[in-house]
XYZ file of C-alpha atoms in Angstrom:
366
model
C -17.352 -10.313 18.077
C -13.828 -8.937 17.555
C -12.413 -9.666 14.103
C -8.741 -10.724 13.824
C -6.654 -7.678 12.968
C -5.629 -8.777 9.501
C -9.072 -10.186 8.754
C -10.475 -6.769 9.563
C -7.893 -5.026 7.390
C -8.451 -7.289 4.410
C -12.205 -7.020 4.695
C -11.938 -3.244 4.679
C -9.553 -3.331 1.718
C -11.822 -5.568 -0.347
C -14.655 -3.057 -0.112
C -12.462 -0.012 -0.742
C -13.986 3.063 -2.369
C -11.667 5.879 -3.386
C -12.884 9.153 -1.959
C -14.702 7.633 0.987
C -14.994 10.037 3.868
C -12.392 9.299 6.532
C -11.144 11.463 9.316
C -8.100 13.058 7.787
C -6.456 14.211 11.013
C -3.189 12.620 12.053
C -3.721 9.190 13.549
C -0.423 9.431 15.411
C 0.020 11.335 18.600
C 2.846 13.728 17.926
C 4.259 13.559 21.453
C 7.038 10.933 21.523
C 7.384 8.748 24.578
C 9.936 9.942 27.108
C 11.782 8.228 29.895
C 10.256 7.947 33.334
C 12.798 10.446 34.636
C 11.783 13.154 32.165
C 8.102 12.284 32.251
C 7.812 13.557 35.777
C 8.756 17.025 34.613
C 6.246 17.112 31.763
C 2.794 18.723 32.198
C -0.256 16.513 32.351
C -1.326 15.107 28.996
C -4.240 16.810 27.259
C -6.782 15.325 24.894
C -5.239 17.299 22.019
C -1.795 15.962 21.042
C 0.913 18.617 21.170
C 4.621 18.389 20.413
C 6.832 17.522 23.361
C 10.535 17.815 24.015
C 12.839 15.344 22.308
C 12.918 11.894 23.933
C 15.466 11.519 26.697
C 17.952 8.682 26.326
C 17.674 6.400 29.341
C 20.492 4.065 28.329
C 23.405 6.452 28.347
C 25.864 3.580 27.981
C 24.496 2.609 24.551
C 27.367 3.210 22.111
C 26.904 4.434 18.535
C 26.062 1.466 16.341
C 25.272 -0.653 19.365
C 24.362 -4.330 19.284
C 20.931 -4.612 20.913
C 21.282 -8.304 21.651
C 24.578 -7.668 23.427
C 23.129 -4.994 25.717
C 22.576 -6.013 29.318
C 19.015 -5.616 30.516
C 20.030 -2.725 32.768
C 21.385 -0.842 29.744
C 18.152 -1.111 27.785
C 15.370 1.482 28.100
C 12.800 0.878 30.866
C 9.411 -0.664 30.187
C 6.486 1.644 29.448
C 4.284 2.218 32.487
C 0.634 3.206 32.609
C -0.223 1.799 29.175
C -3.801 0.926 28.248
C -5.105 -2.398 29.539
C -4.261 -5.278 27.228
C -1.420 -3.557 25.410
C 1.743 -5.646 25.014
C 4.707 -5.133 27.326
C 7.121 -2.802 25.579
C 10.128 -0.655 26.294
C 10.343 3.066 25.738
C 11.998 4.246 22.530
C 14.921 6.645 23.032
C 17.193 8.652 20.781
C 20.134 6.429 21.733
C 18.212 3.268 20.905
C 18.057 4.272 17.241
C 21.780 3.464 17.121
C 20.836 -0.183 17.768
C 18.338 -0.435 14.926
C 19.467 -2.329 11.846
C 18.889 -5.509 9.887
C 16.157 -7.713 11.260
C 14.208 -4.899 12.922
C 10.618 -4.336 11.810
C 7.777 -1.862 12.352
C 4.445 -3.286 13.496
C 1.076 -2.256 14.877
C -0.195 -3.959 18.020
C -3.521 -3.452 19.735
C -5.009 -4.272 23.115
C -5.580 -8.007 22.894
C -2.830 -8.057 20.211
C -4.736 -9.995 17.565
C -8.002 -8.085 17.406
C -9.063 -4.527 16.789
C -12.453 -2.879 16.834
C -13.218 0.853 16.922
C -12.239 2.319 20.253
C -9.619 -0.319 21.086
C -6.157 1.058 21.890
C -3.397 0.456 19.348
C 0.170 1.652 18.956
C 3.139 1.584 16.601
C 6.224 -0.382 17.658
C 9.734 -1.246 16.596
C 10.344 -4.973 16.949
C 13.908 -6.101 17.645
C 15.235 -9.341 16.103
C 14.849 -11.103 19.447
C 11.211 -10.042 19.717
C 11.547 -7.096 22.117
C 8.990 -4.341 21.484
C 9.900 -0.656 21.663
C 6.909 1.639 21.639
C 6.980 4.536 19.206
C 3.548 6.170 19.392
C -0.058 5.606 20.337
C -2.400 5.531 17.350
C -5.879 6.944 16.968
C -8.606 4.440 17.728
C -11.188 5.161 15.017
C -9.329 3.435 12.144
C -7.393 0.194 11.819
C -3.778 0.894 10.902
C -1.691 -1.402 8.681
C 2.052 -0.989 8.110
C 2.673 -1.341 4.369
C 6.417 -0.694 4.197
C 9.130 0.821 6.368
C 12.566 2.271 5.671
C 14.393 2.235 8.990
C 17.490 3.958 7.592
C 15.265 6.905 6.645
C 13.101 6.428 9.781
C 9.973 6.406 7.640
C 7.000 4.103 7.212
C 3.925 4.044 5.010
C 0.706 2.972 6.669
C -2.850 2.393 5.514
C -5.892 3.652 7.388
C -8.839 1.274 7.174
C -12.264 2.258 8.460
C -15.640 0.585 8.585
C -16.413 2.462 5.387
C -14.853 1.878 1.989
C -11.342 2.704 0.806
C -8.011 3.082 2.518
C -5.896 6.171 2.716
C -2.107 5.803 2.839
C 0.102 8.188 4.802
C 3.844 8.631 5.226
C 4.960 8.484 8.859
C 8.132 9.840 10.470
C 9.045 7.107 12.941
C 11.231 9.352 15.079
C 9.040 12.453 14.906
C 5.483 11.159 14.792
C 4.715 13.433 11.844
C 2.258 12.031 9.316
C 2.185 13.332 5.746
C -0.988 12.790 3.732
C 0.358 14.297 0.488
C 3.493 12.358 -0.407
C 5.257 10.887 -3.418
C 4.766 13.968 -5.594
C 4.127 13.462 -9.294
C 5.266 9.817 -9.076
C 1.909 8.806 -7.599
C -0.473 8.030 -10.493
C -3.438 10.385 -10.798
C -6.068 7.646 -10.240
C -4.638 7.148 -6.728
C -4.736 10.797 -5.656
C -7.845 12.391 -4.161
C -8.998 15.893 -4.961
C -7.388 17.123 -1.742
C -4.023 15.570 -2.662
C -4.266 12.562 -0.352
C -3.091 9.156 -1.558
C -5.524 6.231 -1.793
C -5.425 2.485 -2.382
C -1.715 1.871 -2.956
C 0.491 -0.833 -1.513
C 3.884 -2.458 -2.236
C 3.955 -5.438 -4.601
C 7.542 -6.574 -4.065
C 11.194 -5.871 -4.811
C 11.778 -4.045 -8.079
C 14.360 -5.581 -10.394
C 16.279 -2.314 -10.799
C 16.266 -1.632 -7.067
C 13.701 -0.329 -4.628
C 10.126 -1.499 -4.251
C 7.463 -1.815 -6.926
C 4.149 -0.395 -5.706
C 0.703 -0.904 -7.186
C -2.281 1.413 -7.293
C -5.677 -0.250 -7.151
C -9.247 0.485 -8.139
C -11.908 0.878 -5.442
C -12.489 -2.883 -5.739
C -8.875 -4.013 -5.473
C -8.055 -4.285 -9.191
C -4.481 -3.347 -10.163
C -4.543 -0.249 -12.361
C -1.270 1.676 -11.919
C 2.368 1.245 -10.907
C 5.207 3.281 -9.416
C 8.479 2.677 -7.542
C 9.870 3.665 -4.151
C 13.622 3.892 -4.626
C 14.834 4.757 -1.105
C 13.550 6.858 1.750
C 10.865 9.169 0.398
C 12.169 9.040 -3.200
C 9.441 7.850 -5.571
C 9.439 7.577 -9.352
C 6.665 6.952 -11.822
C 6.669 5.216 -15.195
C 6.495 6.985 -18.546
C 3.567 4.745 -19.554
C 1.342 6.450 -16.986
C 0.885 9.525 -19.185
C -0.749 7.669 -22.107
C -2.829 5.714 -19.597
C -4.068 8.959 -18.028
C -4.912 10.275 -21.500
C -6.855 7.118 -22.363
C -8.851 7.296 -19.127
C -9.609 10.970 -19.746
C -10.767 9.989 -23.228
C -13.257 7.447 -21.867
C -11.344 4.215 -21.242
C -13.024 1.869 -18.736
C -12.133 -1.165 -16.650
C -14.119 -4.406 -16.525
C -16.764 -2.787 -14.314
C -17.395 -0.014 -16.813
C -15.795 2.554 -14.513
C -13.092 4.976 -15.711
C -9.823 3.053 -15.603
C -7.780 0.238 -17.129
C -6.931 -3.403 -16.468
C -3.348 -4.585 -15.939
C -1.359 -7.814 -16.290
C 2.147 -8.183 -14.821
C 4.767 -10.811 -15.508
C 5.956 -12.827 -12.512
C 9.205 -10.866 -12.266
C 7.453 -7.502 -12.107
C 9.406 -6.170 -15.086
C 6.632 -6.167 -17.713
C 3.163 -4.632 -17.509
C 0.393 -4.870 -20.083
C -2.541 -2.462 -19.683
C -5.885 -2.732 -21.443
C -8.035 0.361 -22.008
C -11.512 -0.787 -23.100
C -14.254 1.119 -24.891
C -17.770 0.966 -23.479
C -20.730 0.516 -25.827
C -23.489 2.574 -24.210
C -25.892 2.193 -27.115
C -27.242 -1.154 -25.925
C -29.550 -1.885 -22.981
C -26.869 -3.900 -21.216
C -23.616 -1.968 -21.900
C -20.566 -3.995 -22.831
C -17.350 -3.610 -24.780
C -17.378 -2.123 -28.248
C -14.973 -4.906 -29.194
C -12.113 -2.448 -29.503
C -9.686 -0.783 -27.162
C -6.017 0.016 -26.687
C -3.078 -1.974 -25.365
C -0.279 -0.156 -23.540
C 2.768 -2.398 -23.116
C 5.435 -1.204 -20.687
C 8.969 -2.479 -20.093
C 9.332 -1.393 -16.486
C 13.119 -1.820 -16.317
C 13.903 0.358 -19.346
C 10.793 2.551 -18.865
C 9.800 2.072 -22.509
C 6.197 1.788 -23.651
C 4.223 1.242 -26.825
C 0.558 1.166 -27.823
C -1.455 -1.092 -30.126
C -5.091 -1.306 -31.052
C -6.882 -4.072 -29.175
C -9.383 -6.463 -30.751
C -11.700 -7.719 -27.999
C -14.853 -9.738 -27.411
C -17.966 -7.627 -26.940
C -17.668 -8.108 -23.211
C -15.652 -6.261 -20.570
C -12.525 -8.167 -19.552
C -10.242 -8.425 -16.533
C -7.135 -10.517 -15.811
C -7.990 -14.065 -14.771
C -7.097 -14.512 -11.084
C -3.592 -15.809 -10.414
C -2.381 -15.450 -13.995
C 0.530 -13.474 -15.427
C 1.808 -12.068 -18.702
C 3.966 -14.988 -19.895
C 5.971 -13.261 -22.617
C 8.257 -10.285 -23.134
C 7.971 -6.654 -24.176
C 8.061 -7.510 -27.883
C 5.395 -10.216 -27.465
C 3.619 -10.409 -24.080
C 2.034 -13.740 -25.055
C -1.458 -15.004 -24.280
C -3.143 -12.932 -21.553
C -5.809 -14.945 -19.780
C -8.957 -12.988 -19.061
C -12.415 -13.382 -17.587
C -14.904 -11.346 -19.624
C -18.465 -10.513 -18.623
C -21.639 -8.850 -19.813
C -24.564 -8.985 -17.450
C -24.854 -12.550 -16.159
C -22.728 -13.955 -18.953
C -19.117 -14.818 -18.062
C -16.609 -16.307 -20.475
C -12.886 -17.055 -20.454
C -10.633 -15.725 -23.209
C -7.020 -15.616 -24.227
C -6.233 -12.082 -25.348
C -3.121 -11.082 -27.251
C -1.478 -7.836 -28.235
C -1.854 -7.582 -31.996
C -4.106 -10.653 -32.249
C -7.752 -11.687 -31.999
C -9.409 -12.953 -28.802
C -9.752 -16.715 -28.399
C -12.523 -18.120 -26.213
C -11.431 -21.103 -24.095
C -13.112 -23.345 -21.554
C -10.969 -22.424 -18.546
C -7.897 -20.513 -17.494
C -4.731 -21.649 -15.779
C -1.542 -20.137 -14.373
């Protein structure tokens, strides 16, 4: 049975494992679509994508900075012909059409059947005009589900996740007008826990608008737990936070997350301007390993890029943020951090505080 596209994507994300073996080749064909007039002069397509000539503008009357909605149908690019069965009706994308792209345009993936994707089913990347018109950019490979995470149409870039039947999702940077996909992107701004040994980027996605401008992105553990942060400012400009260096040092020194894996746990405030990280210490001397009862807090003011550390007093269990809860305070005092802490089959709810002792409670709330 075909799974709804986003159900498939979320299911793959939930079981993510960093370092899972995916096919690392480009999932985009690098030959841009051309108009029917120029297509006749092109050689027959081969099974190996190769660069083609630049797209030919079919709507020569499109002025610079054109208004797509004001264009007569005859002045818009022709519809794609010979597409795979079940693919949505879409127009060709031309160089001139980029002059029409502005506010209200989006980048989306559609597949044959539109709302379902299984391995082998055709899928493609599209620009979607405010009125709903589709303009086809490129065909996508059919062995992974592709999810658009964020797009910057001014820079003609998008960031997409590759989800497979295995675990983990790789994120690539895509040139919308060239078809080029870049697997090593973001430079030193991408936190080390999100970068594979071969330099590829794993398990990151945008969280929302960043207060100082741009987009706040999160890096996640193999199981979907927030563990790192960085910012996309504009285009392909990314910046990291100063707090990442002490976090990397703590992980290298043996810090673990609530599963006992190398990593940290993280609480955000609702505005995305404060982050509180917990690096826990694992007690391996007991039959059922748990927390040593100590660890380290790293508190980060994301707007000013300041950070500080404090020793953490913890229950002898491994803790994670309680679902749907936030850091309620400020940089000086983050307030009570609600946590679910476990050891074996035992699960308890605590309020943790920077500079204070843990308090066990009956339940957690927002």
